[in-house]
CSV table of C-alpha atoms in Angstrom, one decimal:
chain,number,residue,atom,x,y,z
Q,1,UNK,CA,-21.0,3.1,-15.0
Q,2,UNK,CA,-23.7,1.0,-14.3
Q,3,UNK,CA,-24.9,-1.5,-17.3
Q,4,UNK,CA,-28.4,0.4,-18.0
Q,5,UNK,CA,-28.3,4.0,-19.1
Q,6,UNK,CA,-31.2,4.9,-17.0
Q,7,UNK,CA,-29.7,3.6,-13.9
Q,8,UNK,CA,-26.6,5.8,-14.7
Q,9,UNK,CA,-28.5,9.0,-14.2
Q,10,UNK,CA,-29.5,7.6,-10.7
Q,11,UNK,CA,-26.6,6.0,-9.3
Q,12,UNK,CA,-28.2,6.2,-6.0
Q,13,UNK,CA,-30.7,3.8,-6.8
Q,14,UNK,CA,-31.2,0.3,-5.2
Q,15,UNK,CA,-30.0,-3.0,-6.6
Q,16,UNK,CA,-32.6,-4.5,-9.3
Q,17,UNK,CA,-32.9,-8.2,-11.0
Q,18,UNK,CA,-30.5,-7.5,-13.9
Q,19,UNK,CA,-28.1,-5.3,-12.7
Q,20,UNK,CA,-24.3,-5.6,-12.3
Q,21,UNK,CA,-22.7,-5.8,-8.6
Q,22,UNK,CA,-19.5,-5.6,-7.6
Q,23,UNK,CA,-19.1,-7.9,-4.5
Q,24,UNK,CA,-16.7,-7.2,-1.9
Q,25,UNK,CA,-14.5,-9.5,-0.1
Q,26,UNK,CA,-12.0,-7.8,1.2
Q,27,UNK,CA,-9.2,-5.1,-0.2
Q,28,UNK,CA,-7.4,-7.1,-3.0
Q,29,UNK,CA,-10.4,-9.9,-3.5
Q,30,UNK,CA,-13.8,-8.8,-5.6
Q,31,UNK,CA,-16.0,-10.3,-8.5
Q,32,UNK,CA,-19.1,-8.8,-10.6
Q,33,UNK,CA,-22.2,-10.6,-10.2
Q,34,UNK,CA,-25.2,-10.6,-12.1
Q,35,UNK,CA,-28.4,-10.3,-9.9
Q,36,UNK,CA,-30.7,-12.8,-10.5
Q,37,UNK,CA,-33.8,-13.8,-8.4
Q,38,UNK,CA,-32.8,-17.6,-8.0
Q,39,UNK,CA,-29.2,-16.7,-8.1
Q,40,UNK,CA,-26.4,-17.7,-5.6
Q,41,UNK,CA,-23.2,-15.7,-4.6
Q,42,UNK,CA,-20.6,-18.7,-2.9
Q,43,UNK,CA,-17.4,-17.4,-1.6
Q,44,UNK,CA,-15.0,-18.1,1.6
Q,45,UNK,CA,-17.7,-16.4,3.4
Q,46,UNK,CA,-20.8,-18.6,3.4
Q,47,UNK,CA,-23.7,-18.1,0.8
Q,48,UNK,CA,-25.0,-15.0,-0.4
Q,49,UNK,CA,-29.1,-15.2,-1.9
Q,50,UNK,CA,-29.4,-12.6,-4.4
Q,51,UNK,CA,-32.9,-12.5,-3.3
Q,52,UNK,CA,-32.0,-10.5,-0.1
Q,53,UNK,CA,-29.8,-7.9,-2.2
Q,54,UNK,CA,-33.2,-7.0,-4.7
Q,55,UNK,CA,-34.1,-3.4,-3.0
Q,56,UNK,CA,-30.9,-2.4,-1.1
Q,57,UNK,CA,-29.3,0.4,-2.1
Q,58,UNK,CA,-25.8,0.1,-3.8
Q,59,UNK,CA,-23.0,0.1,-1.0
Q,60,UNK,CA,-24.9,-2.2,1.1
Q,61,UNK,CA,-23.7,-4.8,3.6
Q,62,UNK,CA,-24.9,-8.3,3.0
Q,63,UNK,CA,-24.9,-10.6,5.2
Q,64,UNK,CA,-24.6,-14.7,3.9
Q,65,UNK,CA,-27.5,-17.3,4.9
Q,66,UNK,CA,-24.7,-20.1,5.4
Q,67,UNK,CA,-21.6,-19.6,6.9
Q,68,UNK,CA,-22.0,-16.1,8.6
Q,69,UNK,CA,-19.9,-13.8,6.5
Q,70,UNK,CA,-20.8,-10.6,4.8
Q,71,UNK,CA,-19.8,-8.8,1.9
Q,72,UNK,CA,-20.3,-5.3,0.3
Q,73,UNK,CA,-22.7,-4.9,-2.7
Q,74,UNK,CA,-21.1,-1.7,-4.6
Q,75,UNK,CA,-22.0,-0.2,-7.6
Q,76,UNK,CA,-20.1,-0.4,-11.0
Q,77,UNK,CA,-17.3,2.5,-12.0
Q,78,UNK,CA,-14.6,1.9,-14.4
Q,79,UNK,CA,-11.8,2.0,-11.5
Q,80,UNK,CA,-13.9,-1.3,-9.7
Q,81,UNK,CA,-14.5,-2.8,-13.1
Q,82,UNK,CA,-10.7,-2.5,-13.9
Q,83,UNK,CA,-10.5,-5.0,-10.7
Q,84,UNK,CA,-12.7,-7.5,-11.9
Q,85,UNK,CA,-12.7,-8.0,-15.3
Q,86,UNK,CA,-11.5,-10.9,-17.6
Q,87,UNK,CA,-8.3,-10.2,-18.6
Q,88,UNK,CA,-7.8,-11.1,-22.5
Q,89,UNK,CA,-4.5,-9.1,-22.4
Q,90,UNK,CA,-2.4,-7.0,-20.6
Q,91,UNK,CA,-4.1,-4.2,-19.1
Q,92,UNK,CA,-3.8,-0.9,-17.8
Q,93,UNK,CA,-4.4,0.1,-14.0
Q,94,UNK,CA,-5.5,2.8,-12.1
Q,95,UNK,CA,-2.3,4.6,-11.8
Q,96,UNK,CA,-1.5,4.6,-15.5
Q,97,UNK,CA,-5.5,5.4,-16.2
Q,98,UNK,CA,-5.8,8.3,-14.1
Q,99,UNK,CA,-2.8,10.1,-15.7
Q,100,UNK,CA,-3.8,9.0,-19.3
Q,101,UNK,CA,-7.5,10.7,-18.6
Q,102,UNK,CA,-5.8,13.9,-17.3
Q,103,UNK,CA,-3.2,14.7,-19.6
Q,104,UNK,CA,-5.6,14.3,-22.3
Q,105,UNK,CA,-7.7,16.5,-21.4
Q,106,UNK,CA,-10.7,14.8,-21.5
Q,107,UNK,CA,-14.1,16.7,-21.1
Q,108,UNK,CA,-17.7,15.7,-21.8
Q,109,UNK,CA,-18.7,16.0,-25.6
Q,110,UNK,CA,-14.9,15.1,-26.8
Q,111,UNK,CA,-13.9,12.2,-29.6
Q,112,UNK,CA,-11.4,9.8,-28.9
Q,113,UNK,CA,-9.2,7.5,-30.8
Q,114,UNK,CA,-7.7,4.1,-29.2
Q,115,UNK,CA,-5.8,1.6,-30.9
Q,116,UNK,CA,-5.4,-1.6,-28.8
Q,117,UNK,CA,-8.9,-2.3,-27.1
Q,118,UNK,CA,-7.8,-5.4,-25.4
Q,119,UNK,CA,-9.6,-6.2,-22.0
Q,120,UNK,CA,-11.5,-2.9,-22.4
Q,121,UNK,CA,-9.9,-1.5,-19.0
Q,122,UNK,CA,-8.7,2.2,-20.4
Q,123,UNK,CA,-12.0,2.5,-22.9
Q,124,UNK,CA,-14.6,2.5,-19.8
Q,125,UNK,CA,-12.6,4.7,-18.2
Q,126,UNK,CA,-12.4,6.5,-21.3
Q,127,UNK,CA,-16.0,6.7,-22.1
Q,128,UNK,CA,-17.1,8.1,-18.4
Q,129,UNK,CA,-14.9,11.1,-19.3
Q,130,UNK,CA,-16.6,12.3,-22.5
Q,131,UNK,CA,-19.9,10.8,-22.0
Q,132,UNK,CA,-22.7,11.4,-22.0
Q,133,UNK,CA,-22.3,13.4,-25.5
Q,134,UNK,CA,-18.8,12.6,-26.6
Q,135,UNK,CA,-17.9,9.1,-28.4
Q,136,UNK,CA,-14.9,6.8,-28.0
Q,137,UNK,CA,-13.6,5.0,-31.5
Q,138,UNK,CA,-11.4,2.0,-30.2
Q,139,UNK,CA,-9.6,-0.1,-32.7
Q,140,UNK,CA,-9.0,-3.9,-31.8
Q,141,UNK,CA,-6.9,-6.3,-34.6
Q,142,UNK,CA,-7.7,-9.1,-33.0
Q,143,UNK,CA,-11.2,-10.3,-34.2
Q,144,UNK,CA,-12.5,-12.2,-30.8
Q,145,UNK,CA,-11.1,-9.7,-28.3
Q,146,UNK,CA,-13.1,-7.2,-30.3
Q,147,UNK,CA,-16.5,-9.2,-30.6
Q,148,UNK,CA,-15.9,-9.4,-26.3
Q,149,UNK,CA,-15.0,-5.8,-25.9
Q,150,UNK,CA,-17.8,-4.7,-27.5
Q,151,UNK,CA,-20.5,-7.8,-25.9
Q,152,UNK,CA,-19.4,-6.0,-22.4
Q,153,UNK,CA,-19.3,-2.7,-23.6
Q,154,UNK,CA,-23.0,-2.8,-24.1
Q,155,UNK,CA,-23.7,-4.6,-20.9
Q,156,UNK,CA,-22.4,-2.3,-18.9
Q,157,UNK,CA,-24.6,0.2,-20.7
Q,158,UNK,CA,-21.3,1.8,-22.9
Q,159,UNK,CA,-22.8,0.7,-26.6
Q,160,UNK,CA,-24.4,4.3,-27.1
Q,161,UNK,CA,-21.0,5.9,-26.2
Q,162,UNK,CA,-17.9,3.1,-27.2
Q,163,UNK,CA,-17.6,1.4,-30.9
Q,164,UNK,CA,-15.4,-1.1,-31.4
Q,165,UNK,CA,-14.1,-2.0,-34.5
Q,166,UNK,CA,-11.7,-4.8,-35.8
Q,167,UNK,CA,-9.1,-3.7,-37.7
Q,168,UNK,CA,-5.1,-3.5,-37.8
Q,169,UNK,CA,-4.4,0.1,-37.2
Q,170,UNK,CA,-0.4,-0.3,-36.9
Q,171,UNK,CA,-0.4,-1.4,-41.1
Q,172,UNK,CA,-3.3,0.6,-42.5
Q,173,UNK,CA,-3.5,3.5,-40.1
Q,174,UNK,CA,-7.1,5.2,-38.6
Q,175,UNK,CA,-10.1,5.3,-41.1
Q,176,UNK,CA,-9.6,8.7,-43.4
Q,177,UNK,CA,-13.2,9.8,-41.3
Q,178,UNK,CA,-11.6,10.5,-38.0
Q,179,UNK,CA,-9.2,13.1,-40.0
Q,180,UNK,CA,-8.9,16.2,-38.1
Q,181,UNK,CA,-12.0,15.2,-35.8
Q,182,UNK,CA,-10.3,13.7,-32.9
Q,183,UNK,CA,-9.6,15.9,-29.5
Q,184,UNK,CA,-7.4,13.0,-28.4
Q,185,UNK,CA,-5.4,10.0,-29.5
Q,186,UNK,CA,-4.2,7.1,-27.4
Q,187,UNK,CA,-2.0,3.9,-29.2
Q,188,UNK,CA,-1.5,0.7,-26.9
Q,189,UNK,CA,0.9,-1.0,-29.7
Q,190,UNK,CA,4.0,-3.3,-30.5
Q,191,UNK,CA,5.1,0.0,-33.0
Q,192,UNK,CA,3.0,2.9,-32.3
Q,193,UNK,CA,5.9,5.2,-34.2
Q,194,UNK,CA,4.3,3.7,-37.1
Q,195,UNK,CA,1.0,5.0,-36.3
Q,196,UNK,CA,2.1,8.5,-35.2
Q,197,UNK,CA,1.9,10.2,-38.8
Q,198,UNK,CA,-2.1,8.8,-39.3
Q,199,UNK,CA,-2.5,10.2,-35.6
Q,200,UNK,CA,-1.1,14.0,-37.3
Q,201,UNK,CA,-4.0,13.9,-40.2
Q,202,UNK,CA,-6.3,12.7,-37.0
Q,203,UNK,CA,-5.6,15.1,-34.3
Q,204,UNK,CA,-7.2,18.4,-34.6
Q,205,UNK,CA,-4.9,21.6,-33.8
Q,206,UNK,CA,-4.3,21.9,-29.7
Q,207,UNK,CA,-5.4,18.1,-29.8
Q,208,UNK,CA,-3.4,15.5,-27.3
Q,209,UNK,CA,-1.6,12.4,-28.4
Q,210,UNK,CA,-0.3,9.4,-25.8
Q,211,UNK,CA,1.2,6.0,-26.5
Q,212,UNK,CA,1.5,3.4,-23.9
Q,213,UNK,CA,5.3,1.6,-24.4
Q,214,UNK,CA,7.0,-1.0,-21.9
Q,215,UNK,CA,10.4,-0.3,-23.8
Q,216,UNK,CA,12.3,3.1,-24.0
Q,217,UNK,CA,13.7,1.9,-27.5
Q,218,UNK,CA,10.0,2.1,-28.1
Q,219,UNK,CA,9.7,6.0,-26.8
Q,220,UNK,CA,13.1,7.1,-28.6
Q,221,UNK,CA,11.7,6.1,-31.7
Q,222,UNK,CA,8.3,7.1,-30.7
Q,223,UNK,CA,9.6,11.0,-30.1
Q,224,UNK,CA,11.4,11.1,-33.3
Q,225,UNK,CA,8.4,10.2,-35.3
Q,226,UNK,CA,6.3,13.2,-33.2
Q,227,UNK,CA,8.7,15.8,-33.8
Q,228,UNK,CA,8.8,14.9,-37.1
Q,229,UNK,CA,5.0,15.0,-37.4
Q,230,UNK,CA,4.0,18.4,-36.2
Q,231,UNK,CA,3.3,17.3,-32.0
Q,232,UNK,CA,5.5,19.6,-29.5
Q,233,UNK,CA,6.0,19.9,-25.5
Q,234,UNK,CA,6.7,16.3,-26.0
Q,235,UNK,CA,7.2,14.3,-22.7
Q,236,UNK,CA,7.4,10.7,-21.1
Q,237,UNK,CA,6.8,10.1,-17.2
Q,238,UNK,CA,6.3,6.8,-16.0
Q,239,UNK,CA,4.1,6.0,-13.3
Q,240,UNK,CA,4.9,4.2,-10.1
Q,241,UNK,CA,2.2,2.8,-7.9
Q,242,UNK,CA,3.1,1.9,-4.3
Q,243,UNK,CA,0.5,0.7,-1.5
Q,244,UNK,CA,0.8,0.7,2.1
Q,245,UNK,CA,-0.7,-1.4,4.7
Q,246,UNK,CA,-2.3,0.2,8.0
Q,247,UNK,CA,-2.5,-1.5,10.7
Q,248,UNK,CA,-2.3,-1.0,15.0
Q,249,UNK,CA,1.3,-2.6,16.4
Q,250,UNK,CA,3.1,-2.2,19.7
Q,251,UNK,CA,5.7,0.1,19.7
Q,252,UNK,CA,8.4,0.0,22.7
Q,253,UNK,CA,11.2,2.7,22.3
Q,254,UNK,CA,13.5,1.2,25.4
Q,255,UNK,CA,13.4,-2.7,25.1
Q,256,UNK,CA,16.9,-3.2,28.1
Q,257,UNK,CA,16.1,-0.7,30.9
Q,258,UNK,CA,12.9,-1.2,32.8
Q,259,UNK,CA,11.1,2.4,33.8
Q,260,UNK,CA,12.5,3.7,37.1
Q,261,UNK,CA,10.0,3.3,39.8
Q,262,UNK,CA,9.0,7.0,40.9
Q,263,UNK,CA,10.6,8.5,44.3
Q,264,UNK,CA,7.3,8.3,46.7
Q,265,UNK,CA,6.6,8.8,50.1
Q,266,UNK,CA,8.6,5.4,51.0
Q,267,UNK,CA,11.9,6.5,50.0
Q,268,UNK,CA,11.6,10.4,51.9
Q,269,UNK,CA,10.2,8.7,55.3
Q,270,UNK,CA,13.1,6.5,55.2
Q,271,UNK,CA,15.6,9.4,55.0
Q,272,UNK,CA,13.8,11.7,57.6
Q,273,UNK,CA,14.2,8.2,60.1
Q,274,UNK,CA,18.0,8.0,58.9
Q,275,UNK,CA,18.4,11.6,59.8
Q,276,UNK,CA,16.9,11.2,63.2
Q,277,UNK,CA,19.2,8.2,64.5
Q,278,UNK,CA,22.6,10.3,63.3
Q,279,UNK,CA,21.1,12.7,65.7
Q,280,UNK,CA,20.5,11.0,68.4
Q,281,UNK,CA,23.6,9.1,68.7
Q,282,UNK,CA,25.7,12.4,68.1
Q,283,UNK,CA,23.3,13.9,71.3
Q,284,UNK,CA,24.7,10.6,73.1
Q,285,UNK,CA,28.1,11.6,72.6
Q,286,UNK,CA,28.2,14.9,73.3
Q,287,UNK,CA,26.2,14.1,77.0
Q,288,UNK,CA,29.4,11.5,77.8
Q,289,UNK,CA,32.1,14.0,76.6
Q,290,UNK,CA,30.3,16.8,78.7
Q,291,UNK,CA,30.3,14.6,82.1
Q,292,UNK,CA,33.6,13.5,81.4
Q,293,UNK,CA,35.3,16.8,81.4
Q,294,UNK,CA,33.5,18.2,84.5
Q,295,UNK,CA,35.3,15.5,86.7
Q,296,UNK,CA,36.3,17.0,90.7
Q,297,UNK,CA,40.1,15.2,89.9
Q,298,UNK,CA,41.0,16.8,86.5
Q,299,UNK,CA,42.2,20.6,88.7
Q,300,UNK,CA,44.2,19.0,91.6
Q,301,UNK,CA,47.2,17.6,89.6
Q,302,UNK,CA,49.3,15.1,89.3
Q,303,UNK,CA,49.0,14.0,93.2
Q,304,UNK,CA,45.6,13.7,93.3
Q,305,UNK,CA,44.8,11.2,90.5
Q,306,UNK,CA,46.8,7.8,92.3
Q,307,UNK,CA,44.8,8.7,95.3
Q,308,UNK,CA,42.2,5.8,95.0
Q,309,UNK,CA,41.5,3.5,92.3
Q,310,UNK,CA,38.1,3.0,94.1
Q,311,UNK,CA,37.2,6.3,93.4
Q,312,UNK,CA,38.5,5.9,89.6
Q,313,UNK,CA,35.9,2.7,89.6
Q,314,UNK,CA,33.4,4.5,91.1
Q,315,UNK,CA,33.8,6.8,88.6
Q,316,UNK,CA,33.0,4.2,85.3
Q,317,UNK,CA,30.4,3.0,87.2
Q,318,UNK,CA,28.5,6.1,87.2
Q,319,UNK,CA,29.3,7.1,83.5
Q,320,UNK,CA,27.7,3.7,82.7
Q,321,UNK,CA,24.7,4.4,84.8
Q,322,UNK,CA,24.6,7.8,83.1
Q,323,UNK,CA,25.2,6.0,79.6
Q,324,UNK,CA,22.3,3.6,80.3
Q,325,UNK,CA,19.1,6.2,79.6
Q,326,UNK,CA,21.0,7.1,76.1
Q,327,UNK,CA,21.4,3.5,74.4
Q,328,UNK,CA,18.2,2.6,75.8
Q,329,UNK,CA,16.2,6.2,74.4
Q,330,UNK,CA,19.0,5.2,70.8
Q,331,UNK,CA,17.6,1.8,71.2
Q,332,UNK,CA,14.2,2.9,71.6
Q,333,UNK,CA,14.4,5.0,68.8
Q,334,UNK,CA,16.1,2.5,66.3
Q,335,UNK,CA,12.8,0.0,67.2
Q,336,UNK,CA,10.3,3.2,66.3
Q,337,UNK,CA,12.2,3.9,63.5
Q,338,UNK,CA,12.4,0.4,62.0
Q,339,UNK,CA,8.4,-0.2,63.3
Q,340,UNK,CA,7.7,3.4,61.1
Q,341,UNK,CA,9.9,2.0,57.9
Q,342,UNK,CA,7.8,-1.4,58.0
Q,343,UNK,CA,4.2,0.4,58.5
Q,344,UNK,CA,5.7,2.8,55.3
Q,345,UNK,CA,6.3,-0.5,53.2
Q,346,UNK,CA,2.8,-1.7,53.7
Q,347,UNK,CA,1.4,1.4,52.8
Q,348,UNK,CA,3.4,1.6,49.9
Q,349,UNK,CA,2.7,-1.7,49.1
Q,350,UNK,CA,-0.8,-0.8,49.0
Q,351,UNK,CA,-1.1,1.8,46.8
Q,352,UNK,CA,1.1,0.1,44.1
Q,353,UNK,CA,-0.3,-2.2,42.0
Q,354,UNK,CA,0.8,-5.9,42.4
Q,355,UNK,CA,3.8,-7.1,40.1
Q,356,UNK,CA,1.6,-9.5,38.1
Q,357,UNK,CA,-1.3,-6.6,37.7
Q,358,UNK,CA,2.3,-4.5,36.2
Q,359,UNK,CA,3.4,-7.4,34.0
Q,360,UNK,CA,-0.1,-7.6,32.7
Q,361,UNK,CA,0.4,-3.6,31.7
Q,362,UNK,CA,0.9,-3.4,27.9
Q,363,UNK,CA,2.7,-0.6,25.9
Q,364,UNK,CA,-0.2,1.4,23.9
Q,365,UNK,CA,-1.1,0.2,20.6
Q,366,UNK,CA,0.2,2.2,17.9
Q,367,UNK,CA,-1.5,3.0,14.2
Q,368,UNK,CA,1.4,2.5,11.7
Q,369,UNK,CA,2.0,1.8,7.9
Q,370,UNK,CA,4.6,0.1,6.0
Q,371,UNK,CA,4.7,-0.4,1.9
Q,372,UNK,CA,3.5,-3.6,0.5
Q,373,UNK,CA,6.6,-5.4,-1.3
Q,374,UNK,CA,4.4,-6.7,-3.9
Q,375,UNK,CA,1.1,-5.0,-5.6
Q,376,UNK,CA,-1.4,-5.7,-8.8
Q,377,UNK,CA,0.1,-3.6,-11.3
Q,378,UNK,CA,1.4,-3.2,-14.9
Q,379,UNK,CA,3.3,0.0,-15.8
Q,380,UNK,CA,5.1,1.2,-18.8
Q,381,UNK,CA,6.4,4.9,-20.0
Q,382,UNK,CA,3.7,7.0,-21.1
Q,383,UNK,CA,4.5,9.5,-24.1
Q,384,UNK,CA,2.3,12.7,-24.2
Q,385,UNK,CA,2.8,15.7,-26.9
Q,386,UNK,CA,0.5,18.4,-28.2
Q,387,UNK,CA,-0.5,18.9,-32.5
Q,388,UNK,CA,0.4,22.5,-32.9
Q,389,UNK,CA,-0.6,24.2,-36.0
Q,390,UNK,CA,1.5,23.2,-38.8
Q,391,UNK,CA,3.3,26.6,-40.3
């Protein structure tokens, strides 16, 4: 849908004085332009020459003169025009558009009636479907809104395709040409239940027929007034649209307990020196106990042992001589061992990284979503039913 019909044949071509741009700011912000040579594009980004868009090709990045921003130059469709046109009235978006379109069953070469042209936001939308060959007959009661509608219609390179006519279609009903001509019908109206039986004498056999309502009082008496008319497989759906936001976010999954620090080489060298020193003091024992029991005076009796407390002396004296080697080897060994546990830290401490290098480590960033509470968006029930052929 660009605003020439030669340039809709090559959509691929690059951005001429004259043409219509849709400028991109960011996800929810966008505005048509107009290209001019001497024309200006000022936005929260800097200033944008439309001189140094003339030969880019549509979906271009453009970067502003002033101010250092850039913005996307993308062509025209009905879905971006929906976006950034002047609203005149309520309209309908995407969502609503898409579903409208399909269960239709629009195709190149159909005709389509629409009653309640407003902004225009369904009609281009409208027209891509059954263009280049098929036509679009929208009906508008108010005067001015249909004068705009059909100004912009032919901007955007729609007059061949779209007419728009001014005229009260919930009082007098469609024009008596459009009988049995039209492959679809769509009513955007305060009391479409009044139009339904103009929209039988309009709709050819197997033909679709939508209204647009924000009030289920509105459908009820909506249905009656197609079963009543000759339209089956009668249905209403409405349509929800809910956005997300991506973005990257920490995630932690344990925020009290700390991650355990992994058994290393430290902890097993401190065990194996442990072990040793149990054994070496129970070796120290067992050496006393043994020299104690092979004593000359433990086999003569009772007689022999007040015999000389000398000897008895003598005796303690050479047990601690015979103790001395073993606390000093135990002593020895407690020194090693101690000496081995400090030279284990400092290795340890080493390889670790230091506590401010941990700190500094950051759980990995996570891509997540989450809905957005509030969106652009207008929504109603949409009412669908098929003209069957009347017995």
């Amino acid at each position: 849908m660009l605003h020439k019909p030669a340039s809709a044949a090559d959509p691929g071509r690059c951005i001429q004085e004259g043409d219509l741009v849709v400028v991109y700011e960011g996800f929810d912000s966008m505005k048509s332009v107009w290209v001019t040579a001497k024309g200006n594009c000022n936005n929260k980004y800097g200033s944008f020459a439309h001189a140094d868009w003339l030969g880019k090709p549509f979906g271009s990045r453009a970067t502003a003169r002033k101010g250092g921003g850039w913005v996307l130059l993308l062509a025209p469709t009905p879905e971006l025009w929906t976006s950034v046109l002047r609203h005149r009235t309520q309209i309908l978006y995407v969502a609503d558009i898409a579903m409208v379109c399909a269960m239709l069953e629009l195709r190149p070469g159909a005709v389509v009636l629409e009653s309640g042209t407003g902004s225009g936001s369904l009609t281009h939308s409208l027209a891509r479907a059954v263009g280049p060959t098929g036509h679009v007959w929208t009906y508008e009661f108010h005067e001015q809104r249909a004068q705009m509608a059909a100004e912009e219609f032919r901007a955007n390179g729609l007059g061949d395709i779209v007419t728009v006519t001014q005229l009260d279609i919930e009082e007098g009903g469609f024009p008596e040409r459009h009988h049995g001509k039209a492959d679809a019908l769509f009513l955007d109206l305060p009391k479409p239940y009044k139009v339904v039986p103009s929209a039988a004498r309009c709709v050819r056999p197997d033909g679709m027929f939508c209204s647009f309502s924000p009030c289920i009082e509105q459908v009820q008496r909506t249905c009656e007034a197609l079963n009543a008319n000759g339209f089956r497989d009668i249905r209403t759906m409405e349509v929800l649209l809910r956005s997300h936001e991506v973005s990257r976010v920490q995630l932690q999954t344990d925020l009290e307990a700390p991650p355990a620090a992994p058994a290393g080489r430290k902890q097993g060298r401190q065990q194996q020196q442990q072990q040793q020193q149990q054994q070496q003091q129970q070796q120290g024992r067992g050496a006393k106990r043994s020299r104690t029991e092979s004593g000359d005076g433990t086999e003569q009796g009772e007689a022999a042992r007040p015999a000389s407390d000398a000897a008895a002396a003598a005796g303690a004296a050479s047990e601690a001589e015979a103790d001395a080697p073993a606390a000093a080897e135990a002593a020895s060994g407690e020194a090693a061992a101690g000496a081995a546990a400090a030279a284990g830290a400092e290795e340890e401490a080493a390889a670790a990284p230091s506590g401010g290098q941990q700190q500094q480590q950051q759980p990995a960033r996570q891509v997540v979503s989450k809905p957005v509470p509030f969106g652009r968006g207008h929504t109603g029930y949409l009412t669908f039913a098929r003209r069957v052929v009347p017995l």
